[in-house]
Short mmCIF file of C-alpha atoms in Angstrom, two decimals:
data_model
loop_
_atom_site.label_atom_id
_atom_site.label_comp_id
_atom_site.label_asym_id
_atom_site.label_seq_id
_atom_site.Cartn_x
_atom_site.Cartn_y
_atom_site.Cartn_z
CA MET A 124 18.45 55.09 93.67
CA THR A 125 20.54 57.47 95.26
CA ILE A 126 24.10 57.79 93.59
CA GLU A 127 26.48 59.56 94.74
CA SER A 128 29.60 59.97 93.06
CA ALA A 129 31.82 62.85 91.78
CA ALA A 130 32.89 62.17 88.62
CA PRO A 131 30.40 64.01 85.84
CA LYS A 132 28.22 61.21 84.45
CA THR A 133 28.90 59.84 80.91
CA ALA A 134 25.73 58.56 78.24
CA MET A 135 25.30 54.99 79.15
CA GLN A 136 25.03 55.69 82.78
CA ARG A 137 22.38 58.63 81.71
CA PHE A 138 20.99 55.86 79.49
CA LEU A 139 20.89 53.24 81.95
CA ASP A 140 18.92 56.01 85.51
CA ALA A 141 16.32 56.64 82.47
CA VAL A 142 16.13 53.44 81.73
CA GLU A 143 15.52 52.78 85.71
CA LYS A 144 13.25 55.84 86.22
CA VAL A 145 10.61 54.57 83.18
CA GLY A 146 11.22 50.88 84.33
CA ASN A 147 10.12 51.64 88.21
CA MET A 148 6.85 53.45 87.06
CA VAL A 149 5.50 50.15 85.84
CA PRO A 150 3.14 48.70 88.38
CA HIS A 151 3.72 46.24 91.31
CA PRO A 152 5.20 43.04 89.66
CA VAL A 153 1.77 41.35 90.45
CA VAL A 154 -0.24 43.88 88.57
CA ILE A 155 2.32 43.60 85.60
CA PHE A 156 1.61 39.55 85.33
CA LEU A 157 -2.15 40.06 85.84
CA ILE A 158 -2.36 42.94 82.60
CA LEU A 159 0.06 40.31 80.68
CA ILE A 160 -2.54 38.29 81.60
CA GLY A 161 -5.21 39.81 79.79
CA ILE A 162 -3.26 40.74 76.51
CA VAL A 163 -1.96 37.21 76.76
CA MET A 164 -6.14 36.84 76.76
CA VAL A 165 -7.58 38.71 73.55
CA LEU A 166 -4.18 38.67 71.65
CA SER A 167 -5.08 34.32 71.54
CA ALA A 168 -8.14 35.47 70.99
CA VAL A 169 -7.35 37.53 67.91
CA LEU A 170 -5.20 35.45 66.41
CA SER A 171 -6.90 31.85 66.75
CA LEU A 172 -9.35 34.05 64.18
CA PHE A 173 -7.15 34.19 61.28
CA GLY A 174 -6.55 30.35 62.36
CA ALA A 175 -2.55 31.41 62.46
CA ALA A 176 -1.45 27.71 62.60
CA ILE A 177 2.21 26.11 61.52
CA THR A 178 3.33 22.60 60.94
CA PHE A 179 7.12 21.24 62.14
CA GLU A 180 8.69 18.10 62.74
CA ARG A 181 9.31 18.37 67.26
CA ILE A 182 11.95 15.44 68.38
CA ASN A 183 9.40 13.76 70.96
CA PRO A 184 10.22 14.26 74.29
CA GLU A 185 9.08 10.97 75.47
CA THR A 186 10.34 8.87 72.81
CA HIS A 187 13.45 11.07 71.65
CA LYS A 188 11.92 9.54 67.99
CA VAL A 189 11.40 12.71 65.02
CA GLU A 190 7.33 13.31 64.95
CA MET A 191 5.31 15.94 62.78
CA ALA A 192 3.59 18.43 64.80
CA SER A 193 1.02 21.20 63.95
CA THR A 194 0.69 23.51 66.14
CA ALA A 195 -2.14 26.64 66.59
CA ILE A 196 -3.20 29.67 68.32
CA ARG A 197 -5.73 28.44 71.57
CA SER A 198 -7.62 31.20 72.15
CA LEU A 199 -8.26 31.40 75.86
CA LEU A 200 -11.81 33.27 75.46
CA ASN A 201 -13.32 30.45 74.31
CA ILE A 202 -15.24 27.29 75.42
CA GLU A 203 -12.27 25.26 75.95
CA GLY A 204 -9.52 27.54 77.04
CA ILE A 205 -12.73 29.03 79.36
CA ARG A 206 -12.84 25.46 80.81
CA PHE A 207 -8.38 25.65 81.09
CA ILE A 208 -8.81 28.95 83.50
CA TYR A 209 -11.09 26.92 85.38
CA VAL A 210 -9.98 23.91 85.81
CA SER A 211 -6.47 24.56 85.95
CA LEU A 212 -5.88 27.15 89.04
CA ILE A 213 -4.00 24.97 91.14
CA PRO A 214 -2.54 22.36 88.82
CA ASN A 215 -0.77 25.25 87.29
CA PHE A 216 0.93 26.05 91.13
CA MET A 217 1.72 22.54 92.08
CA SER A 218 3.39 22.52 88.75
CA PHE A 219 5.38 25.25 89.18
CA THR A 220 9.36 24.06 90.04
CA ALA A 221 10.38 27.43 91.54
CA VAL A 222 7.68 27.19 94.48
CA GLY A 223 9.21 23.88 95.13
CA LEU A 224 12.97 24.43 95.18
CA MET A 225 12.49 27.94 96.51
CA ILE A 226 11.02 26.17 99.85
CA VAL A 227 13.40 23.27 100.00
CA ALA A 228 16.33 25.05 99.84
CA MET A 229 15.21 27.87 101.97
CA ILE A 230 15.24 25.25 104.97
CA GLY A 231 18.88 24.73 104.80
CA ALA A 232 19.70 28.26 104.37
CA GLY A 233 16.67 29.67 106.10
CA VAL A 234 19.32 27.78 108.88
CA ALA A 235 22.33 28.94 107.70
CA GLU A 236 21.39 33.11 108.37
CA GLU A 237 19.85 32.51 110.55
CA SER A 238 22.47 30.25 112.67
CA GLY A 239 25.31 33.25 111.78
CA LEU A 240 27.37 30.99 108.88
CA VAL A 241 26.38 33.65 106.45
CA THR A 242 27.41 36.19 107.09
CA ALA A 243 30.45 34.48 109.16
CA LEU A 244 32.00 32.49 105.58
CA ILE A 245 31.17 35.67 103.22
CA ARG A 246 33.01 38.02 106.03
CA LYS A 247 35.65 35.28 106.21
CA LEU A 248 36.22 35.36 102.36
CA VAL A 249 36.81 38.76 102.26
CA ILE A 250 39.45 38.30 104.52
CA VAL A 251 41.06 35.36 102.80
CA SER A 252 40.62 37.24 99.50
CA PRO A 253 42.30 40.07 98.13
CA ARG A 254 39.45 42.82 97.40
CA TRP A 255 40.08 43.11 93.53
CA ALA A 256 39.76 39.09 93.58
CA LEU A 257 36.82 39.32 95.45
CA THR A 258 34.68 40.02 92.57
CA TYR A 259 35.97 37.02 89.84
CA ILE A 260 35.88 34.63 92.64
CA LEU A 261 32.10 35.36 92.77
CA SER A 262 31.71 35.38 88.77
CA PHE A 263 32.71 31.81 88.68
CA VAL A 264 31.43 30.91 91.50
CA GLY A 265 27.60 32.01 90.18
CA ILE A 266 28.04 30.77 87.00
CA LEU A 267 29.43 26.95 87.79
CA ALA A 268 26.36 26.86 90.57
CA SER A 269 24.58 26.10 87.44
CA ILE A 270 25.49 22.29 88.66
CA ALA A 271 22.58 22.69 91.33
CA ALA A 272 20.48 23.46 88.76
CA ASP A 273 18.44 26.95 89.87
CA ALA A 274 19.61 26.66 93.51
CA GLY A 275 22.21 29.08 92.58
CA TYR A 276 19.48 31.76 91.82
CA LEU A 277 18.42 31.26 95.83
CA VAL A 278 21.72 31.22 97.23
CA LEU A 279 24.08 33.06 95.12
CA ILE A 280 22.40 35.94 94.43
CA PRO A 281 21.89 36.66 97.93
CA LEU A 282 25.12 35.41 99.18
CA ALA A 283 27.07 37.83 96.85
CA GLY A 284 24.69 40.97 97.98
CA ILE A 285 26.15 40.57 101.17
CA ALA A 286 29.52 39.96 100.20
CA TYR A 287 29.76 43.51 98.47
CA LEU A 288 28.53 45.09 101.30
CA ALA A 289 31.41 43.03 103.83
CA VAL A 290 33.54 44.59 101.69
CA GLY A 291 31.91 48.47 101.25
CA ARG A 292 31.35 47.75 97.97
CA HIS A 293 26.78 49.18 97.01
CA PRO A 294 25.14 45.36 97.30
CA LEU A 295 22.82 46.11 94.39
CA ALA A 296 26.53 45.51 92.75
CA GLY A 297 26.74 42.29 94.17
CA LEU A 298 23.38 41.38 93.70
CA ALA A 299 24.01 41.93 90.21
CA LEU A 300 27.02 40.60 89.65
CA GLY A 301 25.05 37.51 91.09
CA PHE A 302 21.60 37.42 89.20
CA ALA A 303 24.31 37.38 85.88
CA ALA A 304 26.53 35.45 86.27
CA VAL A 305 23.86 32.15 87.29
CA ALA A 306 21.08 33.48 85.18
CA GLY A 307 23.72 34.46 81.83
CA ALA A 308 26.24 31.22 81.85
CA PHE A 309 23.16 29.09 82.23
CA THR A 310 23.57 26.73 80.00
CA VAL A 311 27.50 26.64 80.62
CA ASN A 312 29.27 25.02 83.19
CA MET A 313 33.31 23.97 83.76
CA LEU A 314 31.54 20.09 84.70
CA ILE A 315 29.44 17.99 82.73
CA LYS A 316 25.19 18.13 84.43
CA PRO A 317 21.71 16.98 83.70
CA LEU A 318 21.13 19.69 81.48
CA ASP A 319 23.58 18.63 78.59
CA ALA A 320 22.23 14.36 78.87
CA VAL A 321 19.13 15.74 77.69
CA LEU A 322 20.19 18.80 75.03
CA VAL A 323 22.98 15.60 73.74
CA GLU A 324 20.12 13.43 73.64
CA PHE A 325 18.06 15.49 71.61
CA THR A 326 20.75 16.97 70.03
CA ASN A 327 21.65 12.95 68.17
CA ASP A 328 18.00 12.35 67.61
CA ALA A 329 17.55 15.29 65.24
CA ALA A 330 21.33 14.27 64.39
CA HIS A 331 20.22 10.94 63.00
CA LEU A 332 17.92 12.68 60.34
CA VAL A 333 20.64 12.54 58.05
CA ASP A 334 22.87 9.92 60.19
CA PRO A 335 21.74 7.33 61.64
CA SER A 336 25.59 6.69 63.03
CA ARG A 337 26.39 10.00 63.90
CA SER A 338 26.23 10.48 67.35
CA ILE A 339 28.07 12.96 70.02
CA GLY A 340 28.95 12.64 73.59
CA LEU A 341 28.16 14.88 77.16
CA ALA A 342 31.09 15.94 77.01
CA SER A 343 31.02 17.10 73.57
CA ASN A 344 30.61 21.16 74.41
CA LEU A 345 32.80 20.32 77.35
CA TRP A 346 36.02 22.48 76.24
CA PHE A 347 33.71 25.56 75.06
CA SER A 348 31.77 25.77 77.67
CA ILE A 349 35.27 25.56 80.18
CA ALA A 350 36.48 28.55 77.76
CA SER A 351 33.62 30.34 78.04
CA VAL A 352 32.58 29.62 82.07
CA LEU A 353 36.89 31.65 82.16
CA PHE A 354 35.98 34.41 79.26
CA LEU A 355 32.71 34.96 81.02
CA THR A 356 34.28 35.37 84.93
CA VAL A 357 35.78 38.42 83.10
CA VAL A 358 33.01 39.79 81.58
CA ILE A 359 30.86 40.16 83.94
CA ALA A 360 33.62 41.23 86.52
CA PHE A 361 34.56 43.76 84.50
CA ILE A 362 31.44 45.22 83.90
CA THR A 363 30.69 44.98 87.56
CA ASP A 364 33.76 47.19 88.15
CA ARG A 365 33.62 49.73 85.18
CA VAL A 366 29.71 50.33 84.41
CA ILE A 367 27.56 48.98 87.62
CA ALA A 368 29.80 50.16 90.66
CA PRO A 369 30.98 53.55 88.98
CA ARG A 370 27.22 54.06 88.24
CA LEU A 371 26.26 52.93 91.70
CA GLY A 372 28.52 55.36 93.69
CA THR A 373 27.95 54.79 97.77
CA TYR A 374 26.17 53.26 99.47
CA ASP A 375 23.45 55.30 102.25
CA PRO A 376 22.28 52.42 104.06
CA LYS A 377 19.39 54.64 104.64
CA LEU A 378 17.78 53.16 102.13
CA ALA A 379 17.56 49.60 103.47
CA ALA A 380 13.77 48.21 103.52
CA GLU A 381 13.06 47.93 106.92
CA GLY A 382 15.36 44.85 109.35
CA THR A 383 17.82 44.00 106.65
CA THR A 384 21.61 44.03 108.37
CA THR A 385 23.42 46.57 106.45
CA GLU A 386 26.50 46.45 109.05
CA GLN A 387 30.42 45.41 107.74
CA GLY A 388 32.51 43.16 108.97
CA SER A 389 35.64 42.98 110.71
CA GLU A 390 37.64 40.01 112.28
CA LEU A 391 36.18 37.11 113.74
CA ALA A 392 35.28 36.79 116.65
CA ALA A 393 36.38 33.49 118.27
CA HIS A 394 32.89 31.95 119.27
CA GLU A 395 32.65 32.81 115.05
CA SER A 396 36.09 30.48 114.43
CA ARG A 397 35.29 28.22 116.47
CA GLY A 398 31.00 27.92 114.77
CA LEU A 399 33.21 27.74 111.16
CA ARG A 400 34.81 24.06 112.61
CA PHE A 401 31.91 22.98 113.66
CA ALA A 402 30.57 23.06 110.71
CA GLY A 403 33.43 21.94 109.03
CA PHE A 404 33.32 18.75 110.56
CA GLY A 405 29.17 18.50 110.00
CA LEU A 406 30.58 19.14 106.19
CA LEU A 407 32.87 16.16 106.10
CA ALA A 408 30.61 13.70 108.12
CA LEU A 409 27.64 14.66 105.34
CA ILE A 410 30.48 13.90 102.83
CA ALA A 411 30.85 10.93 104.35
CA VAL A 412 27.47 9.85 104.29
CA PHE A 413 26.78 10.81 100.53
CA CYS A 414 30.89 8.91 99.20
CA LEU A 415 28.48 6.18 100.84
CA LEU A 416 25.27 6.93 98.50
CA THR A 417 27.45 7.25 95.85
CA LEU A 418 31.13 6.25 95.65
CA PRO A 419 29.93 2.09 95.35
CA SER A 420 28.98 -0.35 92.25
CA GLY A 421 25.24 -0.63 92.54
CA ALA A 422 24.95 2.77 94.99
CA PRO A 423 21.39 4.11 95.18
CA LEU A 424 22.19 7.34 94.32
CA ARG A 425 23.33 5.78 91.17
CA ASN A 426 21.06 5.27 87.74
CA PRO A 427 19.86 2.17 88.50
CA ASP A 428 20.35 1.21 84.85
CA SER A 429 23.32 2.34 83.52
CA GLY A 430 25.48 3.26 87.06
CA GLU A 431 26.18 6.90 85.86
CA LEU A 432 26.56 8.93 88.83
CA ILE A 433 27.06 11.49 86.47
CA GLY A 434 24.15 12.80 84.45
CA ASN A 435 20.90 11.18 84.23
CA SER A 436 20.97 10.20 88.25
CA PRO A 437 18.89 10.30 90.61
CA PHE A 438 21.84 12.15 92.81
CA MET A 439 21.88 15.13 90.09
CA ASN A 440 17.90 14.91 89.46
CA GLY A 441 17.82 15.52 92.84
CA LEU A 442 21.04 17.51 93.91
CA ILE A 443 18.95 20.40 95.39
CA ALA A 444 18.37 17.82 98.57
CA LEU A 445 21.72 18.09 99.67
CA ILE A 446 22.50 22.21 98.59
CA MET A 447 19.31 21.84 101.29
CA LEU A 448 21.03 19.19 103.51
CA MET A 449 23.97 21.39 103.37
CA PHE A 450 22.90 24.86 104.31
CA LEU A 451 20.75 22.81 106.71
CA VAL A 452 24.03 20.36 108.93
CA THR A 453 26.34 23.08 108.63
CA GLY A 454 24.38 25.36 110.01
CA TRP A 455 23.33 23.98 112.69
CA ALA A 456 26.87 22.66 113.37
CA TYR A 457 27.98 26.39 113.68
CA GLY A 458 24.85 27.14 115.70
CA ILE A 459 26.34 24.63 117.77
CA GLY A 460 30.59 25.38 117.96
CA ALA A 461 28.91 30.03 118.33
CA GLY A 462 26.64 29.21 120.76
CA THR A 463 23.62 30.70 118.91
CA LEU A 464 21.33 28.10 117.57
CA LYS A 465 21.71 24.73 120.04
CA THR A 466 18.59 22.92 120.03
CA LEU A 467 16.55 21.39 117.06
CA PRO A 468 13.02 23.54 118.95
CA GLU A 469 15.52 26.99 117.72
CA VAL A 470 16.39 24.96 114.43
CA ILE A 471 12.90 24.36 113.87
CA ALA A 472 11.87 27.84 114.50
CA ALA A 473 14.63 29.58 112.35
CA ILE A 474 12.98 27.45 109.33
CA GLU A 475 9.52 28.61 110.63
CA LYS A 476 10.19 32.29 110.13
CA SER A 477 12.49 31.67 106.53
CA ILE A 478 9.67 29.73 105.17
CA LYS A 479 7.45 33.28 106.94
CA SER A 480 9.51 35.49 104.49
CA LEU A 481 8.40 34.12 101.85
CA GLY A 482 4.83 34.91 102.17
CA GLY A 483 4.27 37.99 99.45
CA THR A 484 7.41 35.92 96.36
CA ILE A 485 4.66 32.42 96.60
CA PHE A 486 1.39 34.94 95.73
CA LEU A 487 4.25 36.57 93.09
CA PHE A 488 5.30 32.88 91.77
CA PHE A 489 0.62 31.87 91.68
CA VAL A 490 -0.48 35.48 89.38
CA LEU A 491 3.74 33.81 87.65
CA SER A 492 2.83 30.43 86.85
CA GLN A 493 -0.25 31.01 85.43
CA PHE A 494 0.43 33.70 82.78
CA VAL A 495 3.07 31.20 82.08
CA ALA A 496 0.87 28.29 81.52
CA TYR A 497 -1.92 30.21 80.01
CA PHE A 498 0.30 32.01 76.63
CA THR A 499 2.09 28.03 76.44
CA TYR A 500 -1.47 26.89 76.13
CA THR A 501 -2.44 29.61 73.70
CA ASN A 502 0.91 28.33 71.40
CA ILE A 503 2.38 31.79 70.32
CA GLY A 504 5.41 31.57 71.79
CA THR A 505 5.63 28.83 69.77
CA VAL A 506 4.49 29.48 66.73
CA MET A 507 6.55 33.12 66.37
CA ALA A 508 9.50 30.52 67.44
CA LEU A 509 8.85 28.22 64.87
CA SER A 510 8.16 31.07 61.81
CA LEU A 511 11.34 33.31 63.05
CA SER A 512 13.57 29.14 62.31
CA SER A 513 12.10 29.40 59.23
CA ALA A 514 12.20 32.43 57.73
CA LEU A 515 16.46 32.34 59.08
CA GLN A 516 16.59 28.44 57.22
CA ALA A 517 15.41 29.86 54.14
CA ALA A 518 17.04 32.64 54.14
CA ASN A 519 19.97 31.27 51.99
CA ILE A 520 22.56 32.09 53.86
CA GLY A 521 26.27 30.26 54.85
CA ALA A 522 27.13 27.39 58.19
CA LEU A 523 28.93 31.14 59.52
CA PRO A 524 26.09 33.55 59.11
CA LEU A 525 23.55 30.56 58.82
CA LEU A 526 25.09 30.28 62.93
CA LEU A 527 24.95 33.08 64.39
CA GLY A 528 21.19 34.68 62.90
CA PHE A 529 20.66 31.55 65.01
CA ILE A 530 21.64 32.40 67.69
CA VAL A 531 20.15 36.16 67.19
CA VAL A 532 16.50 33.87 66.87
CA VAL A 533 17.13 31.45 70.24
CA ALA A 534 17.80 34.80 72.56
CA ILE A 535 14.63 36.09 70.35
CA ILE A 536 12.90 33.23 71.80
CA ASP A 537 14.34 33.13 74.64
CA LEU A 538 12.80 36.60 76.62
CA LEU A 539 9.18 34.79 75.97
CA LEU A 540 10.18 31.15 75.99
CA THR A 541 12.86 30.69 78.76
CA GLY A 542 12.65 26.88 78.86
CA ALA A 543 16.11 25.53 77.54
CA ILE A 544 15.26 22.26 77.35
CA ALA A 545 11.26 23.13 75.65
CA LYS A 546 13.39 25.65 72.82
CA TRP A 547 16.17 23.12 71.37
CA ALA A 548 12.92 19.81 71.19
CA ILE A 549 12.15 22.03 69.04
CA PHE A 550 14.64 24.15 67.41
CA ALA A 551 17.39 20.40 67.21
CA PRO A 552 15.23 18.63 64.00
CA VAL A 553 15.33 22.06 62.31
CA PHE A 554 18.95 23.32 62.86
CA VAL A 555 20.96 19.76 62.91
CA PRO A 556 20.16 18.44 60.20
CA LEU A 557 20.02 21.42 57.89
CA LEU A 558 23.09 22.59 59.16
CA MET A 559 24.81 19.11 59.21
CA LYS A 560 23.52 19.17 55.33
CA LEU A 561 25.94 22.38 55.45
CA GLY A 562 28.75 20.84 57.06
CA VAL A 563 28.68 22.16 60.17
CA GLU A 564 29.30 19.47 63.40
CA PRO A 565 25.99 19.03 65.50
CA GLU A 566 28.91 19.54 68.37
CA ALA A 567 29.06 23.61 67.00
CA VAL A 568 25.24 24.04 66.72
CA LEU A 569 24.47 22.62 70.34
CA ALA A 570 27.46 24.90 70.97
CA ALA A 571 25.34 27.67 69.48
CA TYR A 572 22.32 27.27 71.59
CA ARG A 573 24.60 27.38 74.35
CA VAL A 574 25.46 30.83 73.50
CA GLY A 575 21.59 32.08 72.68
CA ASP A 576 20.23 30.49 75.51
CA SER A 577 21.64 32.04 77.87
CA PRO A 578 21.42 36.28 78.51
CA MET A 579 18.10 37.23 77.88
CA ASN A 580 17.50 35.07 81.29
CA ALA A 581 19.45 37.51 83.14
CA ILE A 582 16.21 40.42 81.64
CA THR A 583 13.22 38.60 80.96
CA PRO A 584 10.36 39.27 83.15
CA LEU A 585 9.29 35.90 82.25
CA ASN A 586 12.61 33.77 84.03
CA ALA A 587 10.37 32.88 87.27
CA TYR A 588 13.70 34.13 90.10
CA PHE A 589 13.81 37.89 87.96
CA ALA A 590 10.74 38.60 90.23
CA LEU A 591 12.98 37.28 93.14
CA VAL A 592 15.86 39.18 92.35
CA VAL A 593 13.41 42.39 92.35
CA GLY A 594 12.28 41.36 96.05
CA PHE A 595 17.14 40.61 96.46
CA VAL A 596 17.58 43.88 95.46
CA GLN A 597 14.35 46.52 97.20
CA LYS A 598 16.21 44.72 101.23
CA TYR A 599 19.20 47.04 100.19
CA ASP A 600 16.51 50.07 98.59
CA ARG A 601 13.37 50.14 99.67
CA ASN A 602 12.60 52.16 96.29
CA ALA A 603 13.71 50.02 93.59
CA GLY A 604 11.98 47.75 91.87
CA VAL A 605 11.82 46.74 88.05
CA GLY A 606 13.24 49.05 86.36
CA THR A 607 16.25 49.13 88.29
CA VAL A 608 16.87 45.77 87.90
CA VAL A 609 16.30 46.44 84.07
CA SER A 610 18.41 49.11 84.23
CA LEU A 611 21.10 47.12 86.21
CA MET A 612 21.48 44.17 84.21
CA LEU A 613 20.93 45.57 80.34
CA PRO A 614 24.93 46.39 80.10
CA TYR A 615 25.30 42.15 81.62
CA VAL A 616 22.93 41.43 78.35
CA VAL A 617 24.03 43.66 75.69
CA TRP A 618 28.04 42.97 76.41
CA MET A 619 28.25 38.82 77.47
CA PHE A 620 25.39 37.87 73.87
CA VAL A 621 28.06 40.19 71.85
CA LEU A 622 31.62 38.84 73.38
CA TRP A 623 30.01 35.36 73.26
CA THR A 624 29.04 35.50 69.69
CA ALA A 625 32.34 37.02 69.36
CA LEU A 626 33.77 33.84 71.04
CA PHE A 627 32.05 31.54 68.80
CA ALA A 628 32.63 33.18 66.02
CA LEU A 629 36.40 32.62 66.43
CA TRP A 630 35.93 29.34 67.96
CA LYS A 631 34.50 28.51 65.18
CA MET A 632 36.83 29.90 62.61
CA LEU A 633 39.88 28.80 63.75
CA GLY A 634 38.49 25.27 63.97
CA LEU A 635 39.56 24.28 67.72
CA PRO A 636 37.12 21.51 69.07
CA TRP A 637 34.13 22.13 70.96
CA GLY A 638 34.84 18.86 73.51
CA LEU A 639 35.95 15.59 73.70
#
């Protein structure tokens, strides 16, 4: 990466440059995960010889009842392990939901990009937004993107890079901003989302171990989540403007990979404005259709049993379909209005082009899916999580220090087990009852889990979309690699974790309500 800056580098900038240099010396991500697979195989065999095992309470995801379970390290190099490796090759890949999500999202995103809608929208945003506010707008929208589950990774992050390029700023700073917002604050939002329903249900199951009459609702963390969104919006924007952008300096378009557009936009042409109007009409039509599918009592996208729309409902569980249709409809409508994409064959060609571009990523996801499945099979991560939680439980410290220690443990484990639901199924029956006995409300324990579970998502290679972000970065800097992304995200991860934990501690000490 070429860094052009007249000012002398700070100690932090020199450190991050060293991280980037060392990190980019590592092999291709596919090679990295192949090496990790080999390490997990050997480590599982060695640990299983020592009979590493642990007994614990967990919440059954199907029955939502607390049950005793025993977990032992399983070897991948014995008869059962070799059999698992052989028969699970295709199931591992097919069950890796990131692949399907990415392909579905790209069906719509490909049409929107090929028609010119994405570029026109970003340029319009740049024109109507004050330059100073762009970073804050992208940060805020990126955090809210978690309402669409993982779609924010595929939509918001590349858009942030394009937006920064459009105003003459370094696109890698935009990508870093988008990644930090989408991944680093994934568990909080200003709206209730499907993840909240699962986390709250597991929390109630654990709370009933101490008090069967004690339950919390879907909005039990709403006030803390809203405050966290606003707080983290400022933190992410500040780090971008004061740390990341100065380190990157001026962008050199010559670094872009072949075929990447790096021209900066100006005022919209007449046909582009007409295309945006058509896209607006298409969006209104789509909204009208979904209003009919969601708003009436007994609508098909409401929960058939409870009738709820926000929470556990077909509408929320299949939100990626709405995202895909939104880009598909508005992209085609823009193409008709702007004259860039008129016929159905042209739309199909745009979709095919976007899917073809995913070849390398799909192969990487194939290897990554095998690693995740093998690591899960061995139970190494689960045993480590339970060992750390047992040590923290036995520390015999006060409620607030225990909550802060819990946040640290969750953050450490998140480097290995990235699934928010899977970790909470393990941690909830241990820490919710323990802290309730110390006078801590279950809402506070769940809020602490949100803080610990999010920031590390932006730096762990086990995040299914980490490799995808590396690909986004390489579009603008063909010499970039894993080290580039790590060096970009380190400041976000450190400061978000420290400052967000401080906000949590202050909230707890002031006795502020966590939610409704």
